[in-house]
Short mmCIF file of C-alpha atoms and ligand atoms in Angstrom, two decimals:
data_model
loop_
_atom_site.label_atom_id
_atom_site.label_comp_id
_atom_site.label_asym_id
_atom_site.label_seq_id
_atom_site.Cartn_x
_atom_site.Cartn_y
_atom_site.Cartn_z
CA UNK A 1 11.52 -20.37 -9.21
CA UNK A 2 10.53 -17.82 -6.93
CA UNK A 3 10.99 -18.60 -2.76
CA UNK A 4 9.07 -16.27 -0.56
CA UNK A 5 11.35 -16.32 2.94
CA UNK A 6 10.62 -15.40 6.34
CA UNK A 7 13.32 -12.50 7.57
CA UNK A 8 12.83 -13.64 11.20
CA UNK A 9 11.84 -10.39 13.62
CA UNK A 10 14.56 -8.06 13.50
CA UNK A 11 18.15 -9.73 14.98
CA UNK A 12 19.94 -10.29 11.29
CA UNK A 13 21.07 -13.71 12.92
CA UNK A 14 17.32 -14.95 12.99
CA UNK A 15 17.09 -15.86 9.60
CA UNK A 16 16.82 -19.61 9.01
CA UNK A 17 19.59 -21.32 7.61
CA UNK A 18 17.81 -22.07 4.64
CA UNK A 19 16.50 -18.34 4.10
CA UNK A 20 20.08 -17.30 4.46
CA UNK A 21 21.56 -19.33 1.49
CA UNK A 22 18.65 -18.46 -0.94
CA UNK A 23 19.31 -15.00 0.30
CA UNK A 24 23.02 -15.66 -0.64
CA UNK A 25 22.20 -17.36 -3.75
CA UNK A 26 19.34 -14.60 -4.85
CA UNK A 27 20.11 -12.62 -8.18
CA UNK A 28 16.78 -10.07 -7.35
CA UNK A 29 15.71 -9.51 -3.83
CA UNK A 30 12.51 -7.88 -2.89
CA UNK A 31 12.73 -7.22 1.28
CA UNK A 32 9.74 -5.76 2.98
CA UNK A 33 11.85 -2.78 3.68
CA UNK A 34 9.46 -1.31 6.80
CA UNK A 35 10.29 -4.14 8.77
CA UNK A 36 13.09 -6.25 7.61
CA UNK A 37 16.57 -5.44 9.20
CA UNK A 38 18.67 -4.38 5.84
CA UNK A 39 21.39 -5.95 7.67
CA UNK A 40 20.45 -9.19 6.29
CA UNK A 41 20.76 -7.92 2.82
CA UNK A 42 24.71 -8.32 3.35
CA UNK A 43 24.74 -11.73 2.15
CA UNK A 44 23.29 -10.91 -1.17
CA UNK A 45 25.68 -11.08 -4.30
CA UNK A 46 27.38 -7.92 -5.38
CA UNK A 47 25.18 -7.64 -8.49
CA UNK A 48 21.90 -9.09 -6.52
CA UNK A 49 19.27 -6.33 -7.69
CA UNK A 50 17.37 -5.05 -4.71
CA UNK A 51 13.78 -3.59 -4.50
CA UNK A 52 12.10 -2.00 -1.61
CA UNK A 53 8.81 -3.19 -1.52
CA UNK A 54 7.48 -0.56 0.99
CA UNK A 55 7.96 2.00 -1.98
CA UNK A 56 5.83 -0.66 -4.43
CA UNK A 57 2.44 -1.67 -5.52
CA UNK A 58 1.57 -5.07 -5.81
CA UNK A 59 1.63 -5.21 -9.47
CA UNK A 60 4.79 -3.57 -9.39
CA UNK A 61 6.51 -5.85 -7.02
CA UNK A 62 5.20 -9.17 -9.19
CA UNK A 63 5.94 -7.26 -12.60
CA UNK A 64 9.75 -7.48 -11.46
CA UNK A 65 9.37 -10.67 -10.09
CA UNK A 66 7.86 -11.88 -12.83
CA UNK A 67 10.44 -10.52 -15.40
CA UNK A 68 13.36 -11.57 -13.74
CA UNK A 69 12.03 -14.95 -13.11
CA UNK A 70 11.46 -15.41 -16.93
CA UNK A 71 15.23 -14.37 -17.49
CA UNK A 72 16.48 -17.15 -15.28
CA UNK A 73 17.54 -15.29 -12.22
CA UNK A 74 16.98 -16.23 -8.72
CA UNK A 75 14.28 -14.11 -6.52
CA UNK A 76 13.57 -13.93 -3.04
CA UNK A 77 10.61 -12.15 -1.73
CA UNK A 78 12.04 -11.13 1.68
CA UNK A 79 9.10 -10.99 4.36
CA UNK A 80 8.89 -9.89 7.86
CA UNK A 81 8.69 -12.83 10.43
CA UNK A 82 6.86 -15.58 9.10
CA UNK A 83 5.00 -15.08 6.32
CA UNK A 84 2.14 -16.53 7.09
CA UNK A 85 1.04 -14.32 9.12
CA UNK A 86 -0.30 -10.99 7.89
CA UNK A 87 2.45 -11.33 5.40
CA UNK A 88 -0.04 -10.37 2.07
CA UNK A 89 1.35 -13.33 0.51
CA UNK A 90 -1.36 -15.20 -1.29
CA UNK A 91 -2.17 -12.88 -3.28
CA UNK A 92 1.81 -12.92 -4.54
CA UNK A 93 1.09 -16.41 -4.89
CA UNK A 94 -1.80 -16.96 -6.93
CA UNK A 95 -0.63 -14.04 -9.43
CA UNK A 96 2.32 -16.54 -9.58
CA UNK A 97 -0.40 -19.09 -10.49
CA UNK A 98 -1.83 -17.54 -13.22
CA UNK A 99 1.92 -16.60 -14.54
CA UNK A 100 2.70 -20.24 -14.29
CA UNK A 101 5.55 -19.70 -12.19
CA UNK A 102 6.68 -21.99 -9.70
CA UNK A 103 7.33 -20.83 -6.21
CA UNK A 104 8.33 -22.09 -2.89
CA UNK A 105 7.89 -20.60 0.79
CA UNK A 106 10.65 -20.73 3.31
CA UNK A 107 9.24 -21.03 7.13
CA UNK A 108 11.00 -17.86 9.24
CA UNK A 109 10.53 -17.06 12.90
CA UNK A 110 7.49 -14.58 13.78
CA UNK A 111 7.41 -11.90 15.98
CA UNK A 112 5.26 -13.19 18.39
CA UNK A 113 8.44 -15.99 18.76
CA UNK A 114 10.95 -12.87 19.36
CA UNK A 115 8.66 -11.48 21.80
CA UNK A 116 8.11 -14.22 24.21
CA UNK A 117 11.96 -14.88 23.74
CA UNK A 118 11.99 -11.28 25.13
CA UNK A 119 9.53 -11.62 27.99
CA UNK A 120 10.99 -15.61 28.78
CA UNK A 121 7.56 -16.49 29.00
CA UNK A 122 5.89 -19.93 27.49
CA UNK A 123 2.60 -19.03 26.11
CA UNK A 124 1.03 -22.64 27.11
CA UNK A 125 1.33 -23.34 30.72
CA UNK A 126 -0.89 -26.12 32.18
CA UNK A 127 -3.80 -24.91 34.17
CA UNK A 128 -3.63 -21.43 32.71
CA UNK A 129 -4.32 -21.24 29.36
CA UNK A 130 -3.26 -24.11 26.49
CA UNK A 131 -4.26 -21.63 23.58
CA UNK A 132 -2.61 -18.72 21.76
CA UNK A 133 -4.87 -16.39 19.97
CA UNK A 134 -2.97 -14.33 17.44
CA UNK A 135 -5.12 -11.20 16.52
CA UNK A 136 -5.21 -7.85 15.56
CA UNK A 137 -7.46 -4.89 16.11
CA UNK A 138 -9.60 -3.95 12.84
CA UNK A 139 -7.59 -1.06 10.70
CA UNK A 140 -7.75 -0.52 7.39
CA UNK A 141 -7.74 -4.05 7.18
CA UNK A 142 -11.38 -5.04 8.27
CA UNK A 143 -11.46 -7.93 11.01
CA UNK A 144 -14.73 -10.06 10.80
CA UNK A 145 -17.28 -9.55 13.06
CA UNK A 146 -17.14 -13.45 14.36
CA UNK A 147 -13.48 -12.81 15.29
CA UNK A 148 -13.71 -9.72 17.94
CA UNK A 149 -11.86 -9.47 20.66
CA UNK A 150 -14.08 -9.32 23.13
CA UNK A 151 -15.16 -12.75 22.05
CA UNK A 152 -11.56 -13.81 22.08
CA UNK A 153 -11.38 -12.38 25.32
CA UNK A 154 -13.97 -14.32 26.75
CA UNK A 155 -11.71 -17.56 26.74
CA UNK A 156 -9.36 -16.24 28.95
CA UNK A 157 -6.13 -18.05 26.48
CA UNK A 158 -3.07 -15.88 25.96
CA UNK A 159 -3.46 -13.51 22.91
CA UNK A 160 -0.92 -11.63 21.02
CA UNK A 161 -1.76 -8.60 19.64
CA UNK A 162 -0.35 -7.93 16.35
CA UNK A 163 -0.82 -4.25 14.11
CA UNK A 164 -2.87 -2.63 17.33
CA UNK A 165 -0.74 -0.67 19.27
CA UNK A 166 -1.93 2.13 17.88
CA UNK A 167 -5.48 1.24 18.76
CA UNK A 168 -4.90 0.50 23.02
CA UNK A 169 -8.03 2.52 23.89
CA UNK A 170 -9.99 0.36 22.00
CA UNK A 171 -8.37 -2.79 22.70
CA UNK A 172 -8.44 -2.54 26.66
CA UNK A 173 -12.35 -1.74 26.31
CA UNK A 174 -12.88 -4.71 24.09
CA UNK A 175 -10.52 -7.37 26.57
CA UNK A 176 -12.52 -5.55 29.37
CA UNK A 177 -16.08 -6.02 28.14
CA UNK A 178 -14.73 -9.48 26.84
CA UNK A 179 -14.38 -10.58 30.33
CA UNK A 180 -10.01 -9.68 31.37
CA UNK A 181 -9.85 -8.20 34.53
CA UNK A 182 -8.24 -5.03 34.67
CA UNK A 183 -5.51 -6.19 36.43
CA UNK A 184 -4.78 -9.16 33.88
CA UNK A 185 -1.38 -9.44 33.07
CA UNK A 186 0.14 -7.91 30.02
CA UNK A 187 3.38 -6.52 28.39
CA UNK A 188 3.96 -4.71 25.52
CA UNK A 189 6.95 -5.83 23.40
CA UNK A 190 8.76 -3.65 21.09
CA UNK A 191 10.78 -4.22 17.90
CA UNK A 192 11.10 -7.83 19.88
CA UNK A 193 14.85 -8.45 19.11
CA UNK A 194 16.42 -5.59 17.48
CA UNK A 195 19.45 -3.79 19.39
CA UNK A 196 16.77 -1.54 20.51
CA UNK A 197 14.10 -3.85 21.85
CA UNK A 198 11.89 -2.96 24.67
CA UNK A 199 9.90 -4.99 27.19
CA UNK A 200 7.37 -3.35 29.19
CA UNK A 201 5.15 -5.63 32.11
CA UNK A 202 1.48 -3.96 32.60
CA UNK A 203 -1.98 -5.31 32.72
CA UNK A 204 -5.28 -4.71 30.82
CA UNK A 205 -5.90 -1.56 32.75
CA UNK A 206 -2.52 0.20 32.40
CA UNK A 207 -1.84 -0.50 28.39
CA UNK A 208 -2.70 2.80 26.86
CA UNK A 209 -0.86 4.61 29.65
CA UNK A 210 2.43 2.21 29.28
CA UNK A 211 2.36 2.76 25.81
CA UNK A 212 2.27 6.26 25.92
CA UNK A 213 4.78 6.44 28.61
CA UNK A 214 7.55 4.95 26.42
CA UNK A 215 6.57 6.60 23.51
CA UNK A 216 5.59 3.12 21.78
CA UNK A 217 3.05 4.05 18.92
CA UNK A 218 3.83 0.99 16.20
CA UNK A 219 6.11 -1.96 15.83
CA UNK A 220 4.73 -3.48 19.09
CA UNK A 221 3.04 -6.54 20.33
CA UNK A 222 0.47 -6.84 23.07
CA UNK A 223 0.68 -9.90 24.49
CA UNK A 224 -2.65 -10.70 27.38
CA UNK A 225 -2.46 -13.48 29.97
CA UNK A 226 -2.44 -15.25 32.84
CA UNK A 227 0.53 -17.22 31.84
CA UNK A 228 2.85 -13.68 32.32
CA UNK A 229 2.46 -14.25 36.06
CA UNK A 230 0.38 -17.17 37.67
CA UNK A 231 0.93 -20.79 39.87
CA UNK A 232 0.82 -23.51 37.24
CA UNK A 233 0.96 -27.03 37.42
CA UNK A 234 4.64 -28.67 36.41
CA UNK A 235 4.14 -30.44 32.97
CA UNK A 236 3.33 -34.60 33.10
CA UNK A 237 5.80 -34.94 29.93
CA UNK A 238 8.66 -34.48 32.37
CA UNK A 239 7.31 -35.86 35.82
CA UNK A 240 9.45 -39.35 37.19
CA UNK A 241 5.96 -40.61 37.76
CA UNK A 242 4.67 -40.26 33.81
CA UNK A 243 6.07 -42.69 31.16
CA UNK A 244 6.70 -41.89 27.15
CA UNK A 245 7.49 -43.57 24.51
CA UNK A 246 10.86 -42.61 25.67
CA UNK A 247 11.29 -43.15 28.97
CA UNK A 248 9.74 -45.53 31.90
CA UNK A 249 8.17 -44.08 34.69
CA UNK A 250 10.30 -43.62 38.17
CA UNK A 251 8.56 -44.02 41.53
CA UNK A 252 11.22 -42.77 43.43
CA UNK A 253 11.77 -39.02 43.42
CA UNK A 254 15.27 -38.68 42.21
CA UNK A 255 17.21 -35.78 44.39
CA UNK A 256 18.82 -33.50 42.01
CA UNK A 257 22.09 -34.13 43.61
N1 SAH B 1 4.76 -11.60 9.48
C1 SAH B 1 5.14 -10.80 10.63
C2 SAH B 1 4.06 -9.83 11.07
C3 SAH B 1 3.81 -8.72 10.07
S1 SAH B 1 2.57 -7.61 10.58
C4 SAH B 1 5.56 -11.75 11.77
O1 SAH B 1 5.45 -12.97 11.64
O2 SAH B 1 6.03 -11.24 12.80
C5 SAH B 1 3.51 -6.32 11.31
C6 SAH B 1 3.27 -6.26 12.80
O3 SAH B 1 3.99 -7.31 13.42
C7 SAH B 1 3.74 -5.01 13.48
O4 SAH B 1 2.76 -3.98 13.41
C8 SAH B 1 3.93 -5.47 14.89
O5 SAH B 1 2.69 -5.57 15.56
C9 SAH B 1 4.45 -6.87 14.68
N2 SAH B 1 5.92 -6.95 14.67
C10 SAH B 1 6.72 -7.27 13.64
N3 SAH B 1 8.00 -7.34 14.03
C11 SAH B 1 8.01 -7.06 15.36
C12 SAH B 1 9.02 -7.02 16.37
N4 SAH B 1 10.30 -7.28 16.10
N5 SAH B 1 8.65 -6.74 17.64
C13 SAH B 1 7.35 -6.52 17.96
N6 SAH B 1 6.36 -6.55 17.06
C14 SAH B 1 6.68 -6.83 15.77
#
């Protein structure tokens, strides 16, 4: 059995749990090593056998997978965040597939979590935007044409901006021509709970030059919004006046007191 788990996005105490003890229990670990804090590798056995898959191909990381799975022994496939998201996991998986190897996936927390832990901000306020778009610029890793920003843009929902800070030129003219304002708020988060994390507030129009300000070239999320400063309306789920499943309605107002 093979379990891909999520590393969380950075703090070593932001593993799940779960990811923890297979971490403790792992006889091979393979961590994504440019992103995953090595901290967490502290909990692996003495004689755990650790690869670096930032130094790896693909085949290389499943041909020691793959071995060591056939000899019995324990392997986690460490992954940045959650690895669902531009985690290159499926194609781990489905070479597991045709191995006939069994594998499991263990949920972690994504980046995009750590940074609006870092910026206190809740992505889906009512009467600004009840969306999150999570994109990326096109790198090397082509984005489809039906998925641009600018059309993202043109809805107005928060988006976080994974893999593009180096790419803020290009990103401000897409959100601009997508329909943001330049003076839409934004922030750019980085390395979103390590000891060294940085929050910087901005908007559309001042990106690029925040960026380059603080020296912030990768490891960096660009998150785009109303809901980083705007009136809202208080939520219904928690009004006296609105009953659930849980609780009656209240006419009254109750005084906090
Ligand atoms: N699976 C990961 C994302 C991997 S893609 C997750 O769920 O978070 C790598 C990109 O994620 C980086 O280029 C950066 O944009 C973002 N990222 C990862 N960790 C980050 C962190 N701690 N703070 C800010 N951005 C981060």
């Amino acid at each position: 059995m093979i379990w891909f788990v999520g590393a969380g996005p950075g703090a070593e105490d932001l593993i799940t749990v779960r990811g923890q003890k297979l971490l403790q229990e792992a006889d091979m670990v393979v961590y994504a090593g440019s992103l995953v804090n090595p901290k967490l590798l502290a909990n692996c056995k003495k004689n755990c056998e650790i690869h670096n898959s930032a130094y790896l191909t693909l085949e290389q990381v499943m041909n020691f997978m793959v071995k060591a799975e056939r000899q019995g022994k324990r392997v986690v496939r460490l992954h940045t965040g959650d690895a669902s998201l531009y985690g290159a996991i499926k194609e781990q998986m489905d070479w597991l597939d045709r191995e006939n190897i069994a594998y499991e996936v263990c949920p972690g927390v994504s980046s995009f979590c750590g940074a609006a832990a870092a910026l206190k901000a809740e992505y889906t306020l009512p009467d600004v935007s009840q969306s999150v778009i999570i994109t990326r610029m096109a790198g090397r890793t082509p984005v489809p044409e039906r998925e641009s920003i600018r059309s993202f843009a043109a809805h107005r929902a928060t988006m976080v901006l994974f893999l593009s800070t180096g790419l803020l030129k290009e990103l401000t003219r897409e959100l601009l021509m997508g329909g943001y304002s330049k003076d839409t708020p934004a922030a750019i988060v980085y390395r979103a709970t390590w000891p060294d994390e940085e929050v910087h507030l901005c908007h559309v129009g001042t990106l690029e030059e925040t960026a380059r300000k603080n020296n912030i070239t990768k490891t960096a999320l660009i998150v785009v919004g109303d809901i980083l400063d705007s009136d809202y309306r208080r939520s219904d789920l928690y009004h006296p006046e609105f009953a659930t499943e849980f609780r009656p309605a209240v006419s009254e107002h109750i005084d906090k007191g």
